[in-house]
PDB file of C-alpha atoms and ligand atoms in Angstrom:
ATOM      1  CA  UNK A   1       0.000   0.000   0.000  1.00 75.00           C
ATOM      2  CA  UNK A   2       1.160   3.165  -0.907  1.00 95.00           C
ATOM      3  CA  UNK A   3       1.763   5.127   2.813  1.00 97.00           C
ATOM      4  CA  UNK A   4       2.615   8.619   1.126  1.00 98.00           C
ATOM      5  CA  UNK A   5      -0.548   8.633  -0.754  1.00 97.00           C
ATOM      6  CA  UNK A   6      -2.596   8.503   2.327  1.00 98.00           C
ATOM      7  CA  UNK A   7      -0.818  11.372   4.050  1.00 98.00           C
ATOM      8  CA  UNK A   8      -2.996  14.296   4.495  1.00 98.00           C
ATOM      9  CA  UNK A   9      -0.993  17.419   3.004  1.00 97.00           C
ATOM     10  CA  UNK A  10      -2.821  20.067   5.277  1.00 97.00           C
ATOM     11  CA  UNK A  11      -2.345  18.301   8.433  1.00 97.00           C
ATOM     12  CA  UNK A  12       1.462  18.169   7.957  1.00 98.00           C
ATOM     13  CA  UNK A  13       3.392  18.699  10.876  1.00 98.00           C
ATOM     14  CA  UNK A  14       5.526  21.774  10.196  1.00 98.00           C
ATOM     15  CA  UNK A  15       8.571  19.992  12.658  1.00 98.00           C
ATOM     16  CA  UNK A  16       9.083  16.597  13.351  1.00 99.00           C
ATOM     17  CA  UNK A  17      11.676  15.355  16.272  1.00 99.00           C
ATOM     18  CA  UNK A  18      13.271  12.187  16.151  1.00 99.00           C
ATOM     19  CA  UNK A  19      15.275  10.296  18.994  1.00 99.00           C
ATOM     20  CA  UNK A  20      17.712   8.324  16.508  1.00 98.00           C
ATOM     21  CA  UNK A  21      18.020   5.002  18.966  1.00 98.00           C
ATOM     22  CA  UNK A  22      18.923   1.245  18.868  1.00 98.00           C
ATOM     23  CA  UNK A  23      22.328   1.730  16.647  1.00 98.00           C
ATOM     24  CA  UNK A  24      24.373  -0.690  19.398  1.00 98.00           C
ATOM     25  CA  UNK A  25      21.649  -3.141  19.734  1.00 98.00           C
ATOM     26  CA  UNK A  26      21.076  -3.189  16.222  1.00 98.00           C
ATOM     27  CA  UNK A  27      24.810  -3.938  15.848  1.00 98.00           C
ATOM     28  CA  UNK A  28      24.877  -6.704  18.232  1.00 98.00           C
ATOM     29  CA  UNK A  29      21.943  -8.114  16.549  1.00 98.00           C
ATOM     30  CA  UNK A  30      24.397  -8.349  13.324  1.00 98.00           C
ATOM     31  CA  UNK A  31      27.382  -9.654  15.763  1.00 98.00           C
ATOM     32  CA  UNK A  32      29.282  -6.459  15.152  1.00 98.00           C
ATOM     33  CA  UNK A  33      30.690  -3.703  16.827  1.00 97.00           C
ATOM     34  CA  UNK A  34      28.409  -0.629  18.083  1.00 98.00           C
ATOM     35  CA  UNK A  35      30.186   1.970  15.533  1.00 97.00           C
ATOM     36  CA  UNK A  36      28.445  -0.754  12.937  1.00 98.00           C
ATOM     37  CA  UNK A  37      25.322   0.210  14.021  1.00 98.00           C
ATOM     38  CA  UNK A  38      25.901   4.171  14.242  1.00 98.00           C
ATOM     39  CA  UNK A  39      27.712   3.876  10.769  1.00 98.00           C
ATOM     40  CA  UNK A  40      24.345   2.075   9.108  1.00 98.00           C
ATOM     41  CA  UNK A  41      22.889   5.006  11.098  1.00 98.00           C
ATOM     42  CA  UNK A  42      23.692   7.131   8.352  1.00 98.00           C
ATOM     43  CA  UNK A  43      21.613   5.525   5.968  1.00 98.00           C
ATOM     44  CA  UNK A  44      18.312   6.109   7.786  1.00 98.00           C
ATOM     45  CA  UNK A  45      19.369   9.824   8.599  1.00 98.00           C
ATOM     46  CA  UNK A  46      19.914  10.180   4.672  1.00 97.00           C
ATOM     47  CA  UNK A  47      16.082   8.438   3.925  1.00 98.00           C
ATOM     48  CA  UNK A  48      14.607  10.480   6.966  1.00 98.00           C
ATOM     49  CA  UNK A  49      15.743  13.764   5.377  1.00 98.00           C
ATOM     50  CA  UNK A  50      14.902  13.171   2.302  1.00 97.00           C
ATOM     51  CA  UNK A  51      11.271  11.756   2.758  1.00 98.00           C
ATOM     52  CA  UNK A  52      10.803  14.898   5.176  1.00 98.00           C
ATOM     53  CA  UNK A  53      12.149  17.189   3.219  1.00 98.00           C
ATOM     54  CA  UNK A  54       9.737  15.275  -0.433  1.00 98.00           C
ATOM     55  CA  UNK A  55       6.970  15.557   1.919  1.00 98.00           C
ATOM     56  CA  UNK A  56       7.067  19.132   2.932  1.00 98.00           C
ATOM     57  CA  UNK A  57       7.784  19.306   6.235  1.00 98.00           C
ATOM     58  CA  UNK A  58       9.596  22.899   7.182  1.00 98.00           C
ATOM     59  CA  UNK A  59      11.870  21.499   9.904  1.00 99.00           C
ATOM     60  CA  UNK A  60      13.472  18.140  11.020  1.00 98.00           C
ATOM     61  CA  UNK A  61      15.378  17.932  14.269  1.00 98.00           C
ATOM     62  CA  UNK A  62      17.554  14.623  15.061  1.00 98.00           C
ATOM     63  CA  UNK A  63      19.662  13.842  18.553  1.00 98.00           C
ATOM     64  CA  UNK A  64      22.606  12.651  17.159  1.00 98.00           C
ATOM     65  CA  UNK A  65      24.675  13.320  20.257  1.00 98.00           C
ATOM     66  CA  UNK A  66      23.790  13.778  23.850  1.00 98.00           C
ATOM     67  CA  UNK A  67      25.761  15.835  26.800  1.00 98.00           C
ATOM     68  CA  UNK A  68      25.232  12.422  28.311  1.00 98.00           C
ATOM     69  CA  UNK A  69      26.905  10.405  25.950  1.00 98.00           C
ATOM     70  CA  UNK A  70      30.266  11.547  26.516  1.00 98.00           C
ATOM     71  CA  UNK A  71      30.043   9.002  29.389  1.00 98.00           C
ATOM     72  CA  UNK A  72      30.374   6.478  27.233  1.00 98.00           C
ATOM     73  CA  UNK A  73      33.711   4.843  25.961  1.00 98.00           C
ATOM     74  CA  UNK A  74      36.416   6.796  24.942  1.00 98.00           C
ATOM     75  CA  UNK A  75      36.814   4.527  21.523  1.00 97.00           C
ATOM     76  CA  UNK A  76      32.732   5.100  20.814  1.00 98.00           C
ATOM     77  CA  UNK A  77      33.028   8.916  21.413  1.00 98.00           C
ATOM     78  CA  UNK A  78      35.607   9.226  19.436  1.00 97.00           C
ATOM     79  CA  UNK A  79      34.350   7.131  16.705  1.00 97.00           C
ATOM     80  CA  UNK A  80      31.121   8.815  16.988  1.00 98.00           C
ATOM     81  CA  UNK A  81      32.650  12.476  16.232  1.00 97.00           C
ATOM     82  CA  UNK A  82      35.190  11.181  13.644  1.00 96.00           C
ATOM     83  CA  UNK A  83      31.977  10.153  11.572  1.00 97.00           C
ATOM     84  CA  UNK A  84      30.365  13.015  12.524  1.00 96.00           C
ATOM     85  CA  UNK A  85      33.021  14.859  10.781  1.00 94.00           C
ATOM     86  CA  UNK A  86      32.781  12.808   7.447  1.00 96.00           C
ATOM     87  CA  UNK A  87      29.300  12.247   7.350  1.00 97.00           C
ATOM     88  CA  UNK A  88      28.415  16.056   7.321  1.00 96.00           C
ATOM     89  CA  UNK A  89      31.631  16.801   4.289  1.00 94.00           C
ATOM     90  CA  UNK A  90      29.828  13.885   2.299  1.00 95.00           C
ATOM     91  CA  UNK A  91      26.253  15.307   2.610  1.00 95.00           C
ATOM     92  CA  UNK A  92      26.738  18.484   1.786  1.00 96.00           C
ATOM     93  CA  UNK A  93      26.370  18.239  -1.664  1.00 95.00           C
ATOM     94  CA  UNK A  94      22.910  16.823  -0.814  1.00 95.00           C
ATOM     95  CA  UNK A  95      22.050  19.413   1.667  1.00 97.00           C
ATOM     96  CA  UNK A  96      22.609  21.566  -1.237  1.00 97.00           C
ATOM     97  CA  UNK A  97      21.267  19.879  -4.081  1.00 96.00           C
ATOM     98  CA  UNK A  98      18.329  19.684  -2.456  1.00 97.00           C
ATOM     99  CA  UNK A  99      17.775  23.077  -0.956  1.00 98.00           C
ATOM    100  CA  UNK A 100      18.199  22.045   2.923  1.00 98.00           C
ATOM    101  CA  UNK A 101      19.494  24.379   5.403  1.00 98.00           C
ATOM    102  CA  UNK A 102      21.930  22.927   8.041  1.00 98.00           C
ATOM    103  CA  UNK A 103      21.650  24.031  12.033  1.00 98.00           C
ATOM    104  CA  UNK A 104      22.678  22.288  14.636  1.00 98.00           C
ATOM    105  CA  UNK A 105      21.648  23.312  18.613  1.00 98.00           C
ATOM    106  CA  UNK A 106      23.661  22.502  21.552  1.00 98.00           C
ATOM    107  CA  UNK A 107      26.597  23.208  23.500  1.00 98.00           C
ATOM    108  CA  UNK A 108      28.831  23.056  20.245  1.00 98.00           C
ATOM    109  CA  UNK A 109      31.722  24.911  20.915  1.00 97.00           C
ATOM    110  CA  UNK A 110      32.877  22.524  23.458  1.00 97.00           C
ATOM    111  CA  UNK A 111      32.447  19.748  20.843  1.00 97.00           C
ATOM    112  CA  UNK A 112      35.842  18.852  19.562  1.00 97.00           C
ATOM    113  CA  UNK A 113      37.287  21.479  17.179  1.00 97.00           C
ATOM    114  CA  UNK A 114      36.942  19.802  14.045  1.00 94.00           C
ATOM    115  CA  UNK A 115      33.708  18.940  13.945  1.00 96.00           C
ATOM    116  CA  UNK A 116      32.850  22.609  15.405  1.00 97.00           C
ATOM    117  CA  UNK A 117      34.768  24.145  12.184  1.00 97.00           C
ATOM    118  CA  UNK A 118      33.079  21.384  10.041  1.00 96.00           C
ATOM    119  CA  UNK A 119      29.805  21.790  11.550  1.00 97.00           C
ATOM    120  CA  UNK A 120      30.249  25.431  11.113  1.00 98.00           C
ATOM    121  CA  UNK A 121      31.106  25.966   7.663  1.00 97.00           C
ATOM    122  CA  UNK A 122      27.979  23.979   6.382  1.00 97.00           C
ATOM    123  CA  UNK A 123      26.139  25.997   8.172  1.00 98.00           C
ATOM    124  CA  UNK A 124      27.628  28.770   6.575  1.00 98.00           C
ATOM    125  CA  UNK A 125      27.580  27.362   2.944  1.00 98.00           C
ATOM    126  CA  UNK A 126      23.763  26.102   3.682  1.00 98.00           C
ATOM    127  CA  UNK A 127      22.110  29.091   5.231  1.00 98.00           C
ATOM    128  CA  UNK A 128      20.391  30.301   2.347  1.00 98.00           C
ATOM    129  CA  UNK A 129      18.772  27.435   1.671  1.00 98.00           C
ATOM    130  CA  UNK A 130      15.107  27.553   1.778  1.00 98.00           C
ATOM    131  CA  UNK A 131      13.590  23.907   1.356  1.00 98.00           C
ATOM    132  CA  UNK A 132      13.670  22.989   4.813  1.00 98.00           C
ATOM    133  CA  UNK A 133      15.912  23.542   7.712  1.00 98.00           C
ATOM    134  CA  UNK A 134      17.830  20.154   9.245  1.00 98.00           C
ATOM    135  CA  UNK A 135      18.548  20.760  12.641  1.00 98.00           C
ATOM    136  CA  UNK A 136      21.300  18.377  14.615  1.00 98.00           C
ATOM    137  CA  UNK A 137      21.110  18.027  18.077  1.00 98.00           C
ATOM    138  CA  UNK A 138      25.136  17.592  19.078  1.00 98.00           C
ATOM    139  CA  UNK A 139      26.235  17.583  22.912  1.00 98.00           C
ATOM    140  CA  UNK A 140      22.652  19.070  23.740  1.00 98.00           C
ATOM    141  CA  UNK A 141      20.951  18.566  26.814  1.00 98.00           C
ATOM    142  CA  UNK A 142      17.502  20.170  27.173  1.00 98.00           C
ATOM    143  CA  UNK A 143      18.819  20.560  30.889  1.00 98.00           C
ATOM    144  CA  UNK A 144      21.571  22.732  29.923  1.00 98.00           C
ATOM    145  CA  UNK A 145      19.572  24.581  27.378  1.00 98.00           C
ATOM    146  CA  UNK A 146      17.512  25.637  30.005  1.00 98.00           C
ATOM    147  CA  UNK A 147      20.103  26.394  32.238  1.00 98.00           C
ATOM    148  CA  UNK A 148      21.920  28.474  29.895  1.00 98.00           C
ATOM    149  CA  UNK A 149      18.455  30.628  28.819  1.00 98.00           C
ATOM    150  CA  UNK A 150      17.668  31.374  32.703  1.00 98.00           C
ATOM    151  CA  UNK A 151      21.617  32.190  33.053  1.00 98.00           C
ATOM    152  CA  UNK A 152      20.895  34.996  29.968  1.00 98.00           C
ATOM    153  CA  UNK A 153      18.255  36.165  31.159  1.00 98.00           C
ATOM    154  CA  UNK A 154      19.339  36.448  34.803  1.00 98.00           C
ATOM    155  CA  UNK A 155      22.152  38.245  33.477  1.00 98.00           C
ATOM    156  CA  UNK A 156      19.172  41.245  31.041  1.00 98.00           C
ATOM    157  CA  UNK A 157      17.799  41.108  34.834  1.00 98.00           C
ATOM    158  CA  UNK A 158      20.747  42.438  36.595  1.00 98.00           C
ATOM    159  CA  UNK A 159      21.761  45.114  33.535  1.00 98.00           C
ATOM    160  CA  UNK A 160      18.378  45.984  34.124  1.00 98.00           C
ATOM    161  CA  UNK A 161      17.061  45.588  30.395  1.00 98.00           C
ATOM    162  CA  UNK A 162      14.382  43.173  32.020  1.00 98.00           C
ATOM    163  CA  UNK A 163      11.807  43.153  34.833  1.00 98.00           C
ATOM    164  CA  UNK A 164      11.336  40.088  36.194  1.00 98.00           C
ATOM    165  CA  UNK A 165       7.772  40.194  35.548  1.00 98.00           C
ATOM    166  CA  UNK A 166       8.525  40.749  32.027  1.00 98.00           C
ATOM    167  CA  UNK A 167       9.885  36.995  32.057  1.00 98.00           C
ATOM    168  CA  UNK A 168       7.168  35.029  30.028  1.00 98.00           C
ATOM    169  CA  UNK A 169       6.772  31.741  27.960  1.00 98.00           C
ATOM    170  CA  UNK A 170       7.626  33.705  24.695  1.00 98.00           C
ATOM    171  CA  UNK A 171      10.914  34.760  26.403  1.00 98.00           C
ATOM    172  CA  UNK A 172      12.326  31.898  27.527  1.00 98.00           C
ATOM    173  CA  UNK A 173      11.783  30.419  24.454  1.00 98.00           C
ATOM    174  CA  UNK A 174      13.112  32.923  22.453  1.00 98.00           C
ATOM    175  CA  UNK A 175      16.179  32.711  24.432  1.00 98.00           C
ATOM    176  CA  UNK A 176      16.696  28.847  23.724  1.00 98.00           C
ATOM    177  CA  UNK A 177      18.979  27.505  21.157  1.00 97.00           C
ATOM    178  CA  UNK A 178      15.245  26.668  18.861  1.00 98.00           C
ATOM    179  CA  UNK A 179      14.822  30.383  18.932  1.00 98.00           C
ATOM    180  CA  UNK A 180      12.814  30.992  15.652  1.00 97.00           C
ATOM    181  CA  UNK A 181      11.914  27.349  15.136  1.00 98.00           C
ATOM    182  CA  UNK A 182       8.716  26.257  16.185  1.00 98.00           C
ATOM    183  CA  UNK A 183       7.791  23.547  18.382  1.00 98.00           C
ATOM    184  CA  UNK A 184       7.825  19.909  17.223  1.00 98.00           C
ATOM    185  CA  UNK A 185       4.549  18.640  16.849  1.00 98.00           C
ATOM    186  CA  UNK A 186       5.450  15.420  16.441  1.00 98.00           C
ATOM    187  CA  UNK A 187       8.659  13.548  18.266  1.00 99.00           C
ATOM    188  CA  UNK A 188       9.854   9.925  17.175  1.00 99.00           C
ATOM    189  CA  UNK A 189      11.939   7.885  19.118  1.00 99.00           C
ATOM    190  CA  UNK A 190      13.441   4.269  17.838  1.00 99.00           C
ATOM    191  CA  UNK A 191      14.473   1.313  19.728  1.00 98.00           C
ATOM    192  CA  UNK A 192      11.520   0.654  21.791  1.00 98.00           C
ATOM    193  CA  UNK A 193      12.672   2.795  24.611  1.00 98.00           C
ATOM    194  CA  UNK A 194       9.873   5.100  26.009  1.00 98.00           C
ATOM    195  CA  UNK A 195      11.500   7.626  27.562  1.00 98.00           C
ATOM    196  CA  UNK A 196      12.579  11.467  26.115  1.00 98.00           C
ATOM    197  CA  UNK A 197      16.717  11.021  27.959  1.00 98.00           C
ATOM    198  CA  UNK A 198      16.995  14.924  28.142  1.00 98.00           C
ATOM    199  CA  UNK A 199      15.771  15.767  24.912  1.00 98.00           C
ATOM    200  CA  UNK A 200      13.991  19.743  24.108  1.00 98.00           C
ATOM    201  CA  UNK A 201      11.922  18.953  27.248  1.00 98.00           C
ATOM    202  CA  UNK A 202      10.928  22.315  26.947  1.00 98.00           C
ATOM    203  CA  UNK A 203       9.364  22.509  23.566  1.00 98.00           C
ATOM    204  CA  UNK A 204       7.774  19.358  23.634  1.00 98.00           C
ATOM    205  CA  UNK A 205       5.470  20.122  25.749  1.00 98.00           C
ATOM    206  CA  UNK A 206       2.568  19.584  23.576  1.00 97.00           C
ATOM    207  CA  UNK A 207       4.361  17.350  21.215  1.00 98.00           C
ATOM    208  CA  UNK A 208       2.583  14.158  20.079  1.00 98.00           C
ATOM    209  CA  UNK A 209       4.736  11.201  21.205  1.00 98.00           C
ATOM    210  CA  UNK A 210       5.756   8.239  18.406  1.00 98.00           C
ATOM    211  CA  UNK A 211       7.619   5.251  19.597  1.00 98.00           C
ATOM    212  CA  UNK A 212       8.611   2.391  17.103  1.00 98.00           C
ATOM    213  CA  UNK A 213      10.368  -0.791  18.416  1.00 98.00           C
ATOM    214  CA  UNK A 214      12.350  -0.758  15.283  1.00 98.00           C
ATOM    215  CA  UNK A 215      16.644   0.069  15.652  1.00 99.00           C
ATOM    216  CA  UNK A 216      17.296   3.484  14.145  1.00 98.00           C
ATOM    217  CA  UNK A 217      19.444   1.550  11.205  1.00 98.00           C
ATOM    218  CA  UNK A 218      16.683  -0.341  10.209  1.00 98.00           C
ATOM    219  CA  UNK A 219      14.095   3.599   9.870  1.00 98.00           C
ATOM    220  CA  UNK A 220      13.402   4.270   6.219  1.00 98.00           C
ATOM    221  CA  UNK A 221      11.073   6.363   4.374  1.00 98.00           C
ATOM    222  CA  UNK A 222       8.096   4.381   4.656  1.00 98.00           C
ATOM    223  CA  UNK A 223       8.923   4.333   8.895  1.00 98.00           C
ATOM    224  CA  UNK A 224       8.336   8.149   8.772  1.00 98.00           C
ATOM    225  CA  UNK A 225       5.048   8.001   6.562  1.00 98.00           C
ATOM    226  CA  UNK A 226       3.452   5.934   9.399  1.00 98.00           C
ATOM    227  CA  UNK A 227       4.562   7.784  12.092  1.00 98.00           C
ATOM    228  CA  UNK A 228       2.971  11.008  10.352  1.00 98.00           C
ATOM    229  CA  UNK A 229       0.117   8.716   9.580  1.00 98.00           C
ATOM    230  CA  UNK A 230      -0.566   7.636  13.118  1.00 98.00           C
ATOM    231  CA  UNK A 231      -0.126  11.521  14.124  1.00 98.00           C
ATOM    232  CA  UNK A 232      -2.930  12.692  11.924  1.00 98.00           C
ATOM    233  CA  UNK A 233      -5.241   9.961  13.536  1.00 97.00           C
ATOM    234  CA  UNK A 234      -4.503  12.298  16.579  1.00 96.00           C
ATOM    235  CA  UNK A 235      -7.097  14.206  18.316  1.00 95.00           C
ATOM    236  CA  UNK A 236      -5.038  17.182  19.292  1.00 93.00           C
ATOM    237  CA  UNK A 237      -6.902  18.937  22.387  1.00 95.00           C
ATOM    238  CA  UNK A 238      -4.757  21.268  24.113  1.00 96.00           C
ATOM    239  CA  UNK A 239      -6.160  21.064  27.097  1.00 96.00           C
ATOM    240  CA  UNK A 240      -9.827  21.853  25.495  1.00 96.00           C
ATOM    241  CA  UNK A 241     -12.320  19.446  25.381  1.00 97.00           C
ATOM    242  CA  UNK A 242     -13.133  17.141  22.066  1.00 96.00           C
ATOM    243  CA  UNK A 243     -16.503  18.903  20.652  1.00 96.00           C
ATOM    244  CA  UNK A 244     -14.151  22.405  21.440  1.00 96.00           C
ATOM    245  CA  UNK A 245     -11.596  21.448  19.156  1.00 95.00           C
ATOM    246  CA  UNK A 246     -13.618  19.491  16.206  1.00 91.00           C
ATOM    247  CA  UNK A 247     -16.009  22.339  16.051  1.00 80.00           C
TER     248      UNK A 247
HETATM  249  C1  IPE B 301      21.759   5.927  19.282  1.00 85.94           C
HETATM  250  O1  IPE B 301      22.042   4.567  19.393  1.00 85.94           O
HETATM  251  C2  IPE B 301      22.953   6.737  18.873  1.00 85.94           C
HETATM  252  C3  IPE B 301      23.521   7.592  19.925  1.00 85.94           C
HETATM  253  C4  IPE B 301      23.044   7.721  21.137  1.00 85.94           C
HETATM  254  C5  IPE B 301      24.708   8.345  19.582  1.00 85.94           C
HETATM  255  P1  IPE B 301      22.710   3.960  20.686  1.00 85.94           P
HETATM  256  O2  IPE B 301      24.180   4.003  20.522  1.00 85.94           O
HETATM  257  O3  IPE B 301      22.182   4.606  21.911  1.00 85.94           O
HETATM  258  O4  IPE B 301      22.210   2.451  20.607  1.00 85.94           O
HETATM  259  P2  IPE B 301      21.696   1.541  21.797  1.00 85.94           P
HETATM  260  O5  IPE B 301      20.629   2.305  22.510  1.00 85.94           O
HETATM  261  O6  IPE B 301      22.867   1.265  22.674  1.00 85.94           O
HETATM  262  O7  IPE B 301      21.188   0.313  21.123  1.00 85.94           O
HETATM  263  C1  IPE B 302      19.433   9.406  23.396  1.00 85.94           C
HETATM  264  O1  IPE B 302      19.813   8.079  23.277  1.00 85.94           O
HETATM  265  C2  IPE B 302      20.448  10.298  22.766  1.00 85.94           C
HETATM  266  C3  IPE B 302      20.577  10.205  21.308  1.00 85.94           C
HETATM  267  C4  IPE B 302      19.792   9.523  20.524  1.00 85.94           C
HETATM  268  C5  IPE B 302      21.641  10.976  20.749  1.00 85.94           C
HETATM  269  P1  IPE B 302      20.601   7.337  24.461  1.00 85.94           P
HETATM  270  O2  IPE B 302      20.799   5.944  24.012  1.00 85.94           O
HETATM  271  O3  IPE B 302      21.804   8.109  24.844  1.00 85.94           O
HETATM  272  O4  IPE B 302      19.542   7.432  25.649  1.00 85.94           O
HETATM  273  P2  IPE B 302      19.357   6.537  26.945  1.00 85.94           P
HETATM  274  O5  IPE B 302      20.694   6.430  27.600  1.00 85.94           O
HETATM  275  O6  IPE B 302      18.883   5.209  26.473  1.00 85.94           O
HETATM  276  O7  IPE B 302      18.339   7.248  27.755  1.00 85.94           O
HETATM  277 MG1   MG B 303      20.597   4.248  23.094  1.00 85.94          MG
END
């Protein structure tokens, strides 16, 4: 059956989230190493943006790296960033090609100093783009995100540029790293794990929540035409009742 078909253009969601999970247990499942898994990862990050971006959807956010996973070992991290590195000089072209804008939100500058100069200049070479806007989560935290807005606005606080009770849902989000994006309506996480692991906890917080027990490796194009399809099925209330919102 053909899942595109049966999306509903004008119930798109303009920003779609995904928790990229399952790349280790996908490798063991193929008796290999876990950089096996995160390398095949690439694949499914390649179909993902490219049925978004086919589909019309304005942004697409992916957690490709975690504050958290710096804990992990040494060997994984650094394997991790090294194809980090080489997966964003190879799909460039395609970012451009097609028209997709590159951002990335986190703490980057304390990400190692290649892949903050790589990272940097596509950016830079994709900013004009005007397709849709691909935006990597690298060494973010929602935590520290948080942290960092209260911190800046603390700081407008003490200079005196802002009363406190000036301080209002609009201004705390435009002072985290999504400034200017909207929220994701929709978030997908892989693996079978239900949980969000410190992931834009603040601008989910209307989100519609997609779990798939599939390993990120195995996510392809058809994977992200159900999810969508499942979120249109979606009675979206926002705190209203149902006959408020299908009136
Ligand atoms: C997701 O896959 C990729 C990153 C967190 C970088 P994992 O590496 O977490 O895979 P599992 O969860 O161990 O299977
Ligand atoms: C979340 O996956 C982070 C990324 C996908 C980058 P993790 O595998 O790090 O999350 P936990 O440890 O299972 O919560
Ligand atoms: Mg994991």
């Amino acid at each position: 059956m053909d899942l595109k078909a049966q999306i509903d253009q004008s119930k798109l969601p303009r920003h779609i989230a995904v928790i990229m999970d399952g790349n280790g247990r996908w490798a063991k499942q193929h008796g290999k190493m876990r950089i096996f898994g995160h390398r095949n990862g690439v694949k499914a990050v390649r179909e993902t943006t490219e049925a978004a971006a086919e589909l019309g959807i304005d942004y697409l956010t992916l957690y490709a790296f975690s504050t958290e996973n710096w804990g992990r070992p040494k060997d994984e991290v650094t394997a991790l960033m090294t194809l980090l590195v080489t997966t964003i000089r190879k799909e460039l072209k395609t970012l451009t090609e097609n028209n997709i804008r590159l951002q990335a939100i986190g703490d980057l500058e304390n990400l190692p100093p290649k892949c903050y100069k790589e990272l940097l200049e596509a950016i830079e070479l994709t900013k004009n783009h005007t397709r849709m806007t691909l935006v990597l989560a690298l060494n973010y935290s929602a935590r520290w995100e948080i942290t960092e807005a209260v911190k800046s606005i603390a700081g407008k606080v003490k200079q005196g540029e802002v009363h406190p009770d000036e301080i209002n849902d609009e201004m705390i989000t435009a002072n985290l790293s999504t400034a200017g994006i909207p929220d994701p309506e929709l978030l997908i996480r892989t693996s079978g794990e239900t949980r969000i692991s410190n992931f834009l906890l603040w601008q989910i917080a209307y989100a519609e929540l997609y779990f798939t027990p599939l390993f990120w490796p195995d996510f392809r194009k058809n994977h992200l035409y159900e999810a969508i399809l499942d979120f249109q099925q979606r009675e979206r209330r926002f705190g209203k009742t149902s006959e408020q919102v299908t009136e």
